[in-house]
PDB file of C-alpha atoms in Angstrom:
ATOM      1  CA  MET A   1      -6.728   7.854  94.057  1.00 96.00           C
ATOM      2  CA  LYS A   2      -3.592   9.557  94.650  1.00 98.00           C
ATOM      3  CA  ILE A   3      -3.555  12.766  92.517  1.00 98.00           C
ATOM      4  CA  LEU A   4      -0.900  15.096  91.136  1.00 98.00           C
ATOM      5  CA  LEU A   5      -2.468  18.397  90.374  1.00 97.00           C
ATOM      6  CA  ILE A   6      -1.140  20.537  87.589  1.00 96.00           C
ATOM      7  CA  GLY A   7      -1.764  24.218  88.175  1.00 94.00           C
ATOM      8  CA  TYR A   8      -3.367  25.303  91.410  1.00 93.00           C
ATOM      9  CA  GLY A   9      -5.721  27.972  90.433  1.00 89.00           C
ATOM     10  CA  ALA A  10      -9.352  28.323  91.132  1.00 88.00           C
ATOM     11  CA  MET A  11     -10.244  25.025  89.271  1.00 92.00           C
ATOM     12  CA  ASN A  12      -7.627  22.574  90.886  1.00 94.00           C
ATOM     13  CA  GLN A  13      -8.415  24.317  94.187  1.00 94.00           C
ATOM     14  CA  ARG A  14     -11.994  22.795  93.851  1.00 95.00           C
ATOM     15  CA  VAL A  15     -10.657  19.735  92.621  1.00 97.00           C
ATOM     16  CA  ALA A  16      -8.404  19.190  95.560  1.00 97.00           C
ATOM     17  CA  ARG A  17     -11.395  19.867  98.077  1.00 97.00           C
ATOM     18  CA  LEU A  18     -14.127  17.843  96.114  1.00 97.00           C
ATOM     19  CA  ALA A  19     -11.207  14.741  95.691  1.00 97.00           C
ATOM     20  CA  GLU A  20     -10.346  14.878  99.405  1.00 97.00           C
ATOM     21  CA  ALA A  21     -14.269  14.842 100.495  1.00 97.00           C
ATOM     22  CA  ALA A  22     -14.494  11.756  98.052  1.00 96.00           C
ATOM     23  CA  GLY A  23     -11.571   9.964  99.911  1.00 97.00           C
ATOM     24  CA  HIS A  24      -8.800  10.804  97.541  1.00 97.00           C
ATOM     25  CA  GLU A  25      -5.587  12.125  98.318  1.00 97.00           C
ATOM     26  CA  ILE A  26      -3.609  15.103  96.794  1.00 97.00           C
ATOM     27  CA  VAL A  27      -0.058  13.820  96.623  1.00 97.00           C
ATOM     28  CA  ALA A  28       1.686  16.892  94.956  1.00 97.00           C
ATOM     29  CA  VAL A  29       1.231  19.898  93.095  1.00 96.00           C
ATOM     30  CA  ILE A  30       2.882  21.568  90.193  1.00 95.00           C
ATOM     31  CA  PRO A  31       1.805  25.272  90.727  1.00 92.00           C
ATOM     32  CA  ASN A  32       1.484  27.755  87.612  1.00 84.00           C
ATOM     33  CA  LYS A  33       2.670  30.575  89.811  1.00 74.00           C
ATOM     34  CA  ASN A  34       3.418  31.576  93.248  1.00 68.00           C
ATOM     35  CA  HIS A  35       0.455  30.630  95.310  1.00 66.00           C
ATOM     36  CA  ASP A  36       0.688  31.413  99.027  1.00 69.00           C
ATOM     37  CA  ALA A  37       0.311  28.619 101.345  1.00 81.00           C
ATOM     38  CA  ILE A  38      -0.221  25.629  99.010  1.00 90.00           C
ATOM     39  CA  PRO A  39      -1.157  22.869 101.582  1.00 93.00           C
ATOM     40  CA  TYR A  40       0.346  20.105  99.626  1.00 95.00           C
ATOM     41  CA  PRO A  41       3.787  19.163  98.488  1.00 94.00           C
ATOM     42  CA  THR A  42       4.918  20.959  95.209  1.00 94.00           C
ATOM     43  CA  VAL A  43       7.140  19.452  92.504  1.00 95.00           C
ATOM     44  CA  ASN A  44       8.304  20.770  89.239  1.00 93.00           C
ATOM     45  CA  GLN A  45       8.196  17.823  87.148  1.00 94.00           C
ATOM     46  CA  ILE A  46       5.500  14.948  86.450  1.00 96.00           C
ATOM     47  CA  ASN A  47       8.016  12.272  87.028  1.00 94.00           C
ATOM     48  CA  GLU A  48       8.871  13.739  90.655  1.00 95.00           C
ATOM     49  CA  ALA A  49       5.201  12.835  91.723  1.00 94.00           C
ATOM     50  CA  THR A  50       6.258   9.185  92.318  1.00 93.00           C
ATOM     51  CA  GLU A  51       3.387   8.156  94.304  1.00 95.00           C
ATOM     52  CA  ALA A  52       0.353   9.519  92.086  1.00 97.00           C
ATOM     53  CA  ASP A  53      -1.847   7.305  90.400  1.00 97.00           C
ATOM     54  CA  VAL A  54      -3.167  10.328  87.926  1.00 98.00           C
ATOM     55  CA  ALA A  55      -2.637  13.819  87.114  1.00 98.00           C
ATOM     56  CA  ILE A  56      -5.373  16.360  86.610  1.00 98.00           C
ATOM     57  CA  ASP A  57      -4.559  19.465  84.709  1.00 97.00           C
ATOM     58  CA  PHE A  58      -6.440  22.844  84.732  1.00 94.00           C
ATOM     59  CA  SER A  59      -3.641  25.294  84.091  1.00 92.00           C
ATOM     60  CA  HIS A  60      -2.414  26.984  80.919  1.00 90.00           C
ATOM     61  CA  PRO A  61      -0.461  26.183  77.772  1.00 92.00           C
ATOM     62  CA  ASN A  62       2.467  27.604  79.188  1.00 92.00           C
ATOM     63  CA  LEU A  63       2.888  25.384  82.185  1.00 93.00           C
ATOM     64  CA  LEU A  64       1.293  22.196  80.609  1.00 95.00           C
ATOM     65  CA  LEU A  65       3.448  22.070  77.159  1.00 95.00           C
ATOM     66  CA  PRO A  66       6.643  21.880  78.574  1.00 95.00           C
ATOM     67  CA  LEU A  67       5.701  19.491  81.126  1.00 95.00           C
ATOM     68  CA  LEU A  68       4.349  17.172  78.194  1.00 95.00           C
ATOM     69  CA  GLU A  69       7.899  17.088  76.769  1.00 95.00           C
ATOM     70  CA  GLN A  70       9.014  15.122  79.966  1.00 92.00           C
ATOM     71  CA  ASP A  71       9.771  11.559  80.360  1.00 93.00           C
ATOM     72  CA  PHE A  72       6.885  10.000  82.599  1.00 95.00           C
ATOM     73  CA  GLU A  73       4.056   7.598  82.278  1.00 93.00           C
ATOM     74  CA  LEU A  74       1.301   8.808  84.545  1.00 97.00           C
ATOM     75  CA  PRO A  75      -2.363   8.901  83.398  1.00 97.00           C
ATOM     76  CA  LEU A  76      -3.284  12.349  82.500  1.00 98.00           C
ATOM     77  CA  VAL A  77      -6.641  14.171  82.726  1.00 98.00           C
ATOM     78  CA  ILE A  78      -6.029  17.447  80.599  1.00 97.00           C
ATOM     79  CA  ALA A  79      -8.700  20.321  80.801  1.00 92.00           C
ATOM     80  CA  THR A  80      -6.481  23.242  79.567  1.00 89.00           C
ATOM     81  CA  THR A  81      -7.860  25.420  76.879  1.00 78.00           C
ATOM     82  CA  GLY A  82      -5.808  27.442  74.497  1.00 78.00           C
ATOM     83  CA  GLU A  83      -3.581  26.009  71.748  1.00 86.00           C
ATOM     84  CA  LYS A  84      -5.958  22.850  71.452  1.00 84.00           C
ATOM     85  CA  GLU A  85      -4.365  21.487  68.383  1.00 89.00           C
ATOM     86  CA  THR A  86      -0.802  21.805  69.865  1.00 93.00           C
ATOM     87  CA  ILE A  87      -1.968  20.054  73.217  1.00 95.00           C
ATOM     88  CA  THR A  88      -3.946  17.000  71.439  1.00 94.00           C
ATOM     89  CA  ALA A  89      -1.335  16.285  69.140  1.00 95.00           C
ATOM     90  CA  LYS A  90       1.303  15.879  71.969  1.00 96.00           C
ATOM     91  CA  LEU A  91      -1.517  13.808  73.848  1.00 97.00           C
ATOM     92  CA  HIS A  92      -1.907  11.400  70.936  1.00 97.00           C
ATOM     93  CA  THR A  93       1.713  10.770  71.070  1.00 96.00           C
ATOM     94  CA  LEU A  94       1.832  10.128  74.679  1.00 97.00           C
ATOM     95  CA  SER A  95      -1.343   7.725  74.513  1.00 97.00           C
ATOM     96  CA  GLN A  96       0.895   5.420  73.094  1.00 96.00           C
ATOM     97  CA  LYS A  97       2.524   4.510  76.441  1.00 96.00           C
ATOM     98  CA  MET A  98      -0.499   5.857  79.035  1.00 97.00           C
ATOM     99  CA  PRO A  99      -4.101   6.500  79.043  1.00 98.00           C
ATOM    100  CA  VAL A 100      -4.890  10.243  78.579  1.00 98.00           C
ATOM    101  CA  PHE A 101      -8.065  11.957  78.628  1.00 98.00           C
ATOM    102  CA  PHE A 102      -8.781  15.494  77.191  1.00 96.00           C
ATOM    103  CA  SER A 103     -11.970  17.615  77.269  1.00 92.00           C
ATOM    104  CA  ALA A 104     -12.136  21.304  76.394  1.00 83.00           C
ATOM    105  CA  ASN A 105     -15.189  21.187  79.118  1.00 87.00           C
ATOM    106  CA  MET A 106     -15.274  18.579  81.775  1.00 93.00           C
ATOM    107  CA  SER A 107     -18.952  18.958  82.155  1.00 92.00           C
ATOM    108  CA  TYR A 108     -20.953  15.973  81.331  1.00 91.00           C
ATOM    109  CA  GLY A 109     -23.776  18.203  80.388  1.00 93.00           C
ATOM    110  CA  VAL A 110     -21.818  19.842  77.641  1.00 93.00           C
ATOM    111  CA  HIS A 111     -20.758  16.619  76.167  1.00 92.00           C
ATOM    112  CA  VAL A 112     -24.664  15.725  75.869  1.00 95.00           C
ATOM    113  CA  LEU A 113     -24.859  19.121  74.119  1.00 96.00           C
ATOM    114  CA  THR A 114     -22.621  18.293  71.573  1.00 95.00           C
ATOM    115  CA  LYS A 115     -24.371  15.096  70.858  1.00 96.00           C
ATOM    116  CA  LEU A 116     -27.570  17.005  70.351  1.00 98.00           C
ATOM    117  CA  LEU A 117     -26.009  19.462  68.290  1.00 97.00           C
ATOM    118  CA  GLU A 118     -24.746  16.338  66.003  1.00 97.00           C
ATOM    119  CA  VAL A 119     -28.573  15.520  65.741  1.00 98.00           C
ATOM    120  CA  ALA A 120     -29.690  19.082  65.125  1.00 98.00           C
ATOM    121  CA  VAL A 121     -27.209  20.277  62.508  1.00 98.00           C
ATOM    122  CA  PRO A 122     -28.357  17.723  59.599  1.00 97.00           C
ATOM    123  CA  LEU A 123     -32.018  18.155  60.524  1.00 97.00           C
ATOM    124  CA  LEU A 124     -31.787  21.856  60.325  1.00 97.00           C
ATOM    125  CA  GLU A 125     -29.774  22.039  57.130  1.00 94.00           C
ATOM    126  CA  GLN A 126     -31.401  25.236  55.919  1.00 95.00           C
ATOM    127  CA  TYR A 127     -31.029  27.283  59.237  1.00 97.00           C
ATOM    128  CA  ASP A 128     -28.519  29.816  60.014  1.00 97.00           C
ATOM    129  CA  ILE A 129     -26.433  29.186  63.155  1.00 98.00           C
ATOM    130  CA  GLU A 130     -25.083  31.425  65.567  1.00 98.00           C
ATOM    131  CA  LEU A 131     -22.947  30.745  68.726  1.00 98.00           C
ATOM    132  CA  THR A 132     -22.573  32.671  71.777  1.00 98.00           C
ATOM    133  CA  GLU A 133     -20.710  32.058  75.009  1.00 98.00           C
ATOM    134  CA  ALA A 134     -20.528  34.182  78.250  1.00 97.00           C
ATOM    135  CA  HIS A 135     -18.162  33.786  81.019  1.00 96.00           C
ATOM    136  CA  HIS A 136     -16.838  35.832  83.843  1.00 95.00           C
ATOM    137  CA  ASN A 137     -14.687  38.862  83.556  1.00 96.00           C
ATOM    138  CA  GLN A 138     -11.445  37.117  84.819  1.00 89.00           C
ATOM    139  CA  LYS A 139     -11.592  34.681  81.714  1.00 89.00           C
ATOM    140  CA  VAL A 140      -8.651  35.171  79.419  1.00 84.00           C
ATOM    141  CA  ASP A 141      -9.161  33.201  76.127  1.00 85.00           C
ATOM    142  CA  ALA A 142     -12.107  34.122  73.654  1.00 91.00           C
ATOM    143  CA  PRO A 143     -13.892  32.416  72.257  1.00 93.00           C
ATOM    144  CA  SER A 144     -13.869  29.482  74.951  1.00 90.00           C
ATOM    145  CA  GLY A 145     -12.492  26.248  74.278  1.00 85.00           C
ATOM    146  CA  THR A 146     -16.141  24.924  74.674  1.00 89.00           C
ATOM    147  CA  LEU A 147     -17.345  27.038  71.930  1.00 94.00           C
ATOM    148  CA  VAL A 148     -14.478  25.958  69.614  1.00 91.00           C
ATOM    149  CA  LYS A 149     -15.758  22.447  70.591  1.00 89.00           C
ATOM    150  CA  LEU A 150     -19.260  23.165  69.272  1.00 95.00           C
ATOM    151  CA  TYR A 151     -17.946  24.860  66.105  1.00 96.00           C
ATOM    152  CA  ASP A 152     -16.104  21.880  65.296  1.00 94.00           C
ATOM    153  CA  VAL A 153     -19.032  19.784  65.364  1.00 95.00           C
ATOM    154  CA  ILE A 154     -20.853  21.885  62.967  1.00 97.00           C
ATOM    155  CA  GLU A 155     -17.933  22.165  60.534  1.00 97.00           C
ATOM    156  CA  HIS A 156     -17.728  18.657  60.570  1.00 96.00           C
ATOM    157  CA  LEU A 157     -21.285  18.158  59.569  1.00 97.00           C
ATOM    158  CA  ARG A 158     -21.776  21.274  57.097  1.00 95.00           C
ATOM    159  CA  ASP A 159     -19.840  21.884  53.955  1.00 91.00           C
ATOM    160  CA  GLU A 160     -17.597  24.973  53.619  1.00 91.00           C
ATOM    161  CA  VAL A 161     -18.748  26.754  56.727  1.00 96.00           C
ATOM    162  CA  GLN A 162     -17.008  30.081  57.604  1.00 95.00           C
ATOM    163  CA  PRO A 163     -16.656  31.355  61.219  1.00 96.00           C
ATOM    164  CA  VAL A 164     -17.174  35.005  61.548  1.00 95.00           C
ATOM    165  CA  TYR A 165     -16.125  36.888  64.871  1.00 94.00           C
ATOM    166  CA  ASP A 166     -16.805  40.659  64.195  1.00 87.00           C
ATOM    167  CA  ARG A 167     -19.495  41.789  61.825  1.00 89.00           C
ATOM    168  CA  SER A 168     -18.552  45.315  62.669  1.00 89.00           C
ATOM    169  CA  GLN A 169     -15.904  45.283  60.251  1.00 85.00           C
ATOM    170  CA  GLN A 170     -18.098  44.309  57.524  1.00 85.00           C
ATOM    171  CA  ASN A 171     -20.619  46.144  55.234  1.00 90.00           C
ATOM    172  CA  ALA A 172     -22.635  43.099  53.769  1.00 90.00           C
ATOM    173  CA  LYS A 173     -25.358  41.150  54.343  1.00 93.00           C
ATOM    174  CA  ARG A 174     -24.774  37.506  56.018  1.00 93.00           C
ATOM    175  CA  GLU A 175     -23.796  34.800  53.793  1.00 91.00           C
ATOM    176  CA  LYS A 176     -25.274  31.503  54.230  1.00 91.00           C
ATOM    177  CA  ASN A 177     -22.105  29.647  54.950  1.00 94.00           C
ATOM    178  CA  GLU A 178     -21.263  31.915  58.040  1.00 96.00           C
ATOM    179  CA  VAL A 179     -21.217  30.754  61.705  1.00 97.00           C
ATOM    180  CA  GLY A 180     -21.426  33.891  63.881  1.00 97.00           C
ATOM    181  CA  ILE A 181     -19.223  33.531  66.912  1.00 97.00           C
ATOM    182  CA  HIS A 182     -19.961  35.763  69.828  1.00 97.00           C
ATOM    183  CA  SER A 183     -18.058  35.982  73.268  1.00 96.00           C
ATOM    184  CA  LEU A 184     -19.235  38.157  76.224  1.00 97.00           C
ATOM    185  CA  ARG A 185     -17.422  38.775  79.511  1.00 98.00           C
ATOM    186  CA  GLY A 186     -18.603  40.122  82.952  1.00 98.00           C
ATOM    187  CA  GLY A 187     -19.350  39.645  86.366  1.00 97.00           C
ATOM    188  CA  THR A 188     -19.166  36.062  87.764  1.00 94.00           C
ATOM    189  CA  ILE A 189     -20.781  34.238  85.011  1.00 95.00           C
ATOM    190  CA  VAL A 190     -19.602  30.704  85.496  1.00 92.00           C
ATOM    191  CA  GLY A 191     -20.012  29.551  81.686  1.00 93.00           C
ATOM    192  CA  GLU A 192     -23.209  30.010  79.152  1.00 96.00           C
ATOM    193  CA  HIS A 193     -22.979  28.559  75.694  1.00 97.00           C
ATOM    194  CA  ASP A 194     -26.205  28.789  73.177  1.00 98.00           C
ATOM    195  CA  VAL A 195     -26.470  27.470  69.477  1.00 98.00           C
ATOM    196  CA  LEU A 196     -29.018  29.245  67.776  1.00 98.00           C
ATOM    197  CA  PHE A 197     -30.549  27.830  64.716  1.00 98.00           C
ATOM    198  CA  ALA A 198     -32.431  30.546  62.755  1.00 98.00           C
ATOM    199  CA  GLY A 199     -34.732  29.600  60.152  1.00 97.00           C
ATOM    200  CA  VAL A 200     -37.897  31.122  58.182  1.00 97.00           C
ATOM    201  CA  ASP A 201     -40.318  32.411  60.799  1.00 98.00           C
ATOM    202  CA  GLU A 202     -38.874  30.260  63.625  1.00 98.00           C
ATOM    203  CA  THR A 203     -35.963  29.684  65.765  1.00 98.00           C
ATOM    204  CA  ILE A 204     -34.565  26.816  67.838  1.00 98.00           C
ATOM    205  CA  THR A 205     -31.891  27.409  70.610  1.00 98.00           C
ATOM    206  CA  LEU A 206     -29.665  24.757  72.309  1.00 98.00           C
ATOM    207  CA  SER A 207     -28.367  26.328  75.684  1.00 97.00           C
ATOM    208  CA  HIS A 208     -26.263  24.953  78.441  1.00 97.00           C
ATOM    209  CA  ARG A 209     -25.761  26.832  81.593  1.00 96.00           C
ATOM    210  CA  ALA A 210     -23.240  25.950  84.319  1.00 94.00           C
ATOM    211  CA  GLN A 211     -24.259  27.098  87.840  1.00 94.00           C
ATOM    212  CA  SER A 212     -21.228  26.130  89.683  1.00 93.00           C
ATOM    213  CA  LYS A 213     -17.724  25.313  88.547  1.00 90.00           C
ATOM    214  CA  ASP A 214     -18.121  22.356  90.825  1.00 94.00           C
ATOM    215  CA  ILE A 215     -19.283  20.649  87.624  1.00 94.00           C
ATOM    216  CA  PHE A 216     -16.125  20.934  86.048  1.00 94.00           C
ATOM    217  CA  ALA A 217     -13.943  19.616  88.853  1.00 96.00           C
ATOM    218  CA  ASN A 218     -16.384  16.656  89.525  1.00 95.00           C
ATOM    219  CA  GLY A 219     -16.231  15.864  85.825  1.00 95.00           C
ATOM    220  CA  ALA A 220     -12.326  15.726  86.012  1.00 96.00           C
ATOM    221  CA  LEU A 221     -12.490  13.717  89.054  1.00 97.00           C
ATOM    222  CA  ASN A 222     -14.939  11.168  87.387  1.00 96.00           C
ATOM    223  CA  ALA A 223     -13.189  10.995  84.493  1.00 96.00           C
ATOM    224  CA  ALA A 224      -9.733  10.178  86.468  1.00 97.00           C
ATOM    225  CA  GLU A 225     -11.524   7.656  88.423  1.00 97.00           C
ATOM    226  CA  LYS A 226     -12.047   5.521  85.003  1.00 97.00           C
ATOM    227  CA  LEU A 227      -9.050   6.506  83.135  1.00 97.00           C
ATOM    228  CA  VAL A 228      -6.743   4.767  85.973  1.00 97.00           C
ATOM    229  CA  GLN A 229      -8.440   1.716  84.863  1.00 96.00           C
ATOM    230  CA  GLN A 230      -7.723   1.852  81.273  1.00 97.00           C
ATOM    231  CA  GLU A 231      -4.968   0.475  78.783  1.00 97.00           C
ATOM    232  CA  PRO A 232      -2.799   3.200  77.173  1.00 97.00           C
ATOM    233  CA  GLY A 233      -4.913   5.276  74.524  1.00 98.00           C
ATOM    234  CA  TYR A 234      -6.495   8.564  73.852  1.00 98.00           C
ATOM    235  CA  TYR A 235      -9.791   8.904  75.533  1.00 98.00           C
ATOM    236  CA  THR A 236     -12.928  11.340  75.535  1.00 95.00           C
ATOM    237  CA  PHE A 237     -16.160  11.548  76.913  1.00 92.00           C
ATOM    238  CA  ASP A 238     -17.068   9.466  73.737  1.00 90.00           C
ATOM    239  CA  ASN A 239     -14.901   6.591  74.398  1.00 92.00           C
ATOM    240  CA  LEU A 240     -14.510   6.493  78.249  1.00 89.00           C
TER     241      LEU A 240
END
């Protein structure tokens, strides 16, 4: 494939390295800030990358959303987190004329975790649920897009759930419909996500541990390889 990279932070630098190792070519980069010595041509608009077969985005809503307003018809693999509703709404519109893929987490293992959660939530109807995520100390958004994705599964399967982000501001016992959401930041943690089901005298935890950011880059590349063969439409791990 000939790939346009949207953003050139740590993740898309990994995408570039792994893509070239697999025989793909990076034809251009839309940088999200002033990077020194980008070893590829840079462009400002998606439609300027006329040779590209697909664009892979690991950037920021401030960069991505204005780009999505442009006139182009390039398949998109989007991994930006933050402003999810705005991004996905725009991608649904674009999907009428091109194939687009979105995931808040490009790890296939995280996708499997959501499938396990869909099974577990109805079976553990009487259990309290708490969600915890941990990431490195450079991550800006909290909770992570992945944790939001996990909460969305629970919200879809349980009636009237209520996310609770900070119990230190309350002086009351836990309500049955609460789902506690906790974010930890420190060191170089790649990404950890836990779903705790707490029942009477027992607990069950579903966990995912990312051991290298390469899993996200490879996930994006695998999605791109499949996406370029698809008809226009909105794709996720569920239907790609």
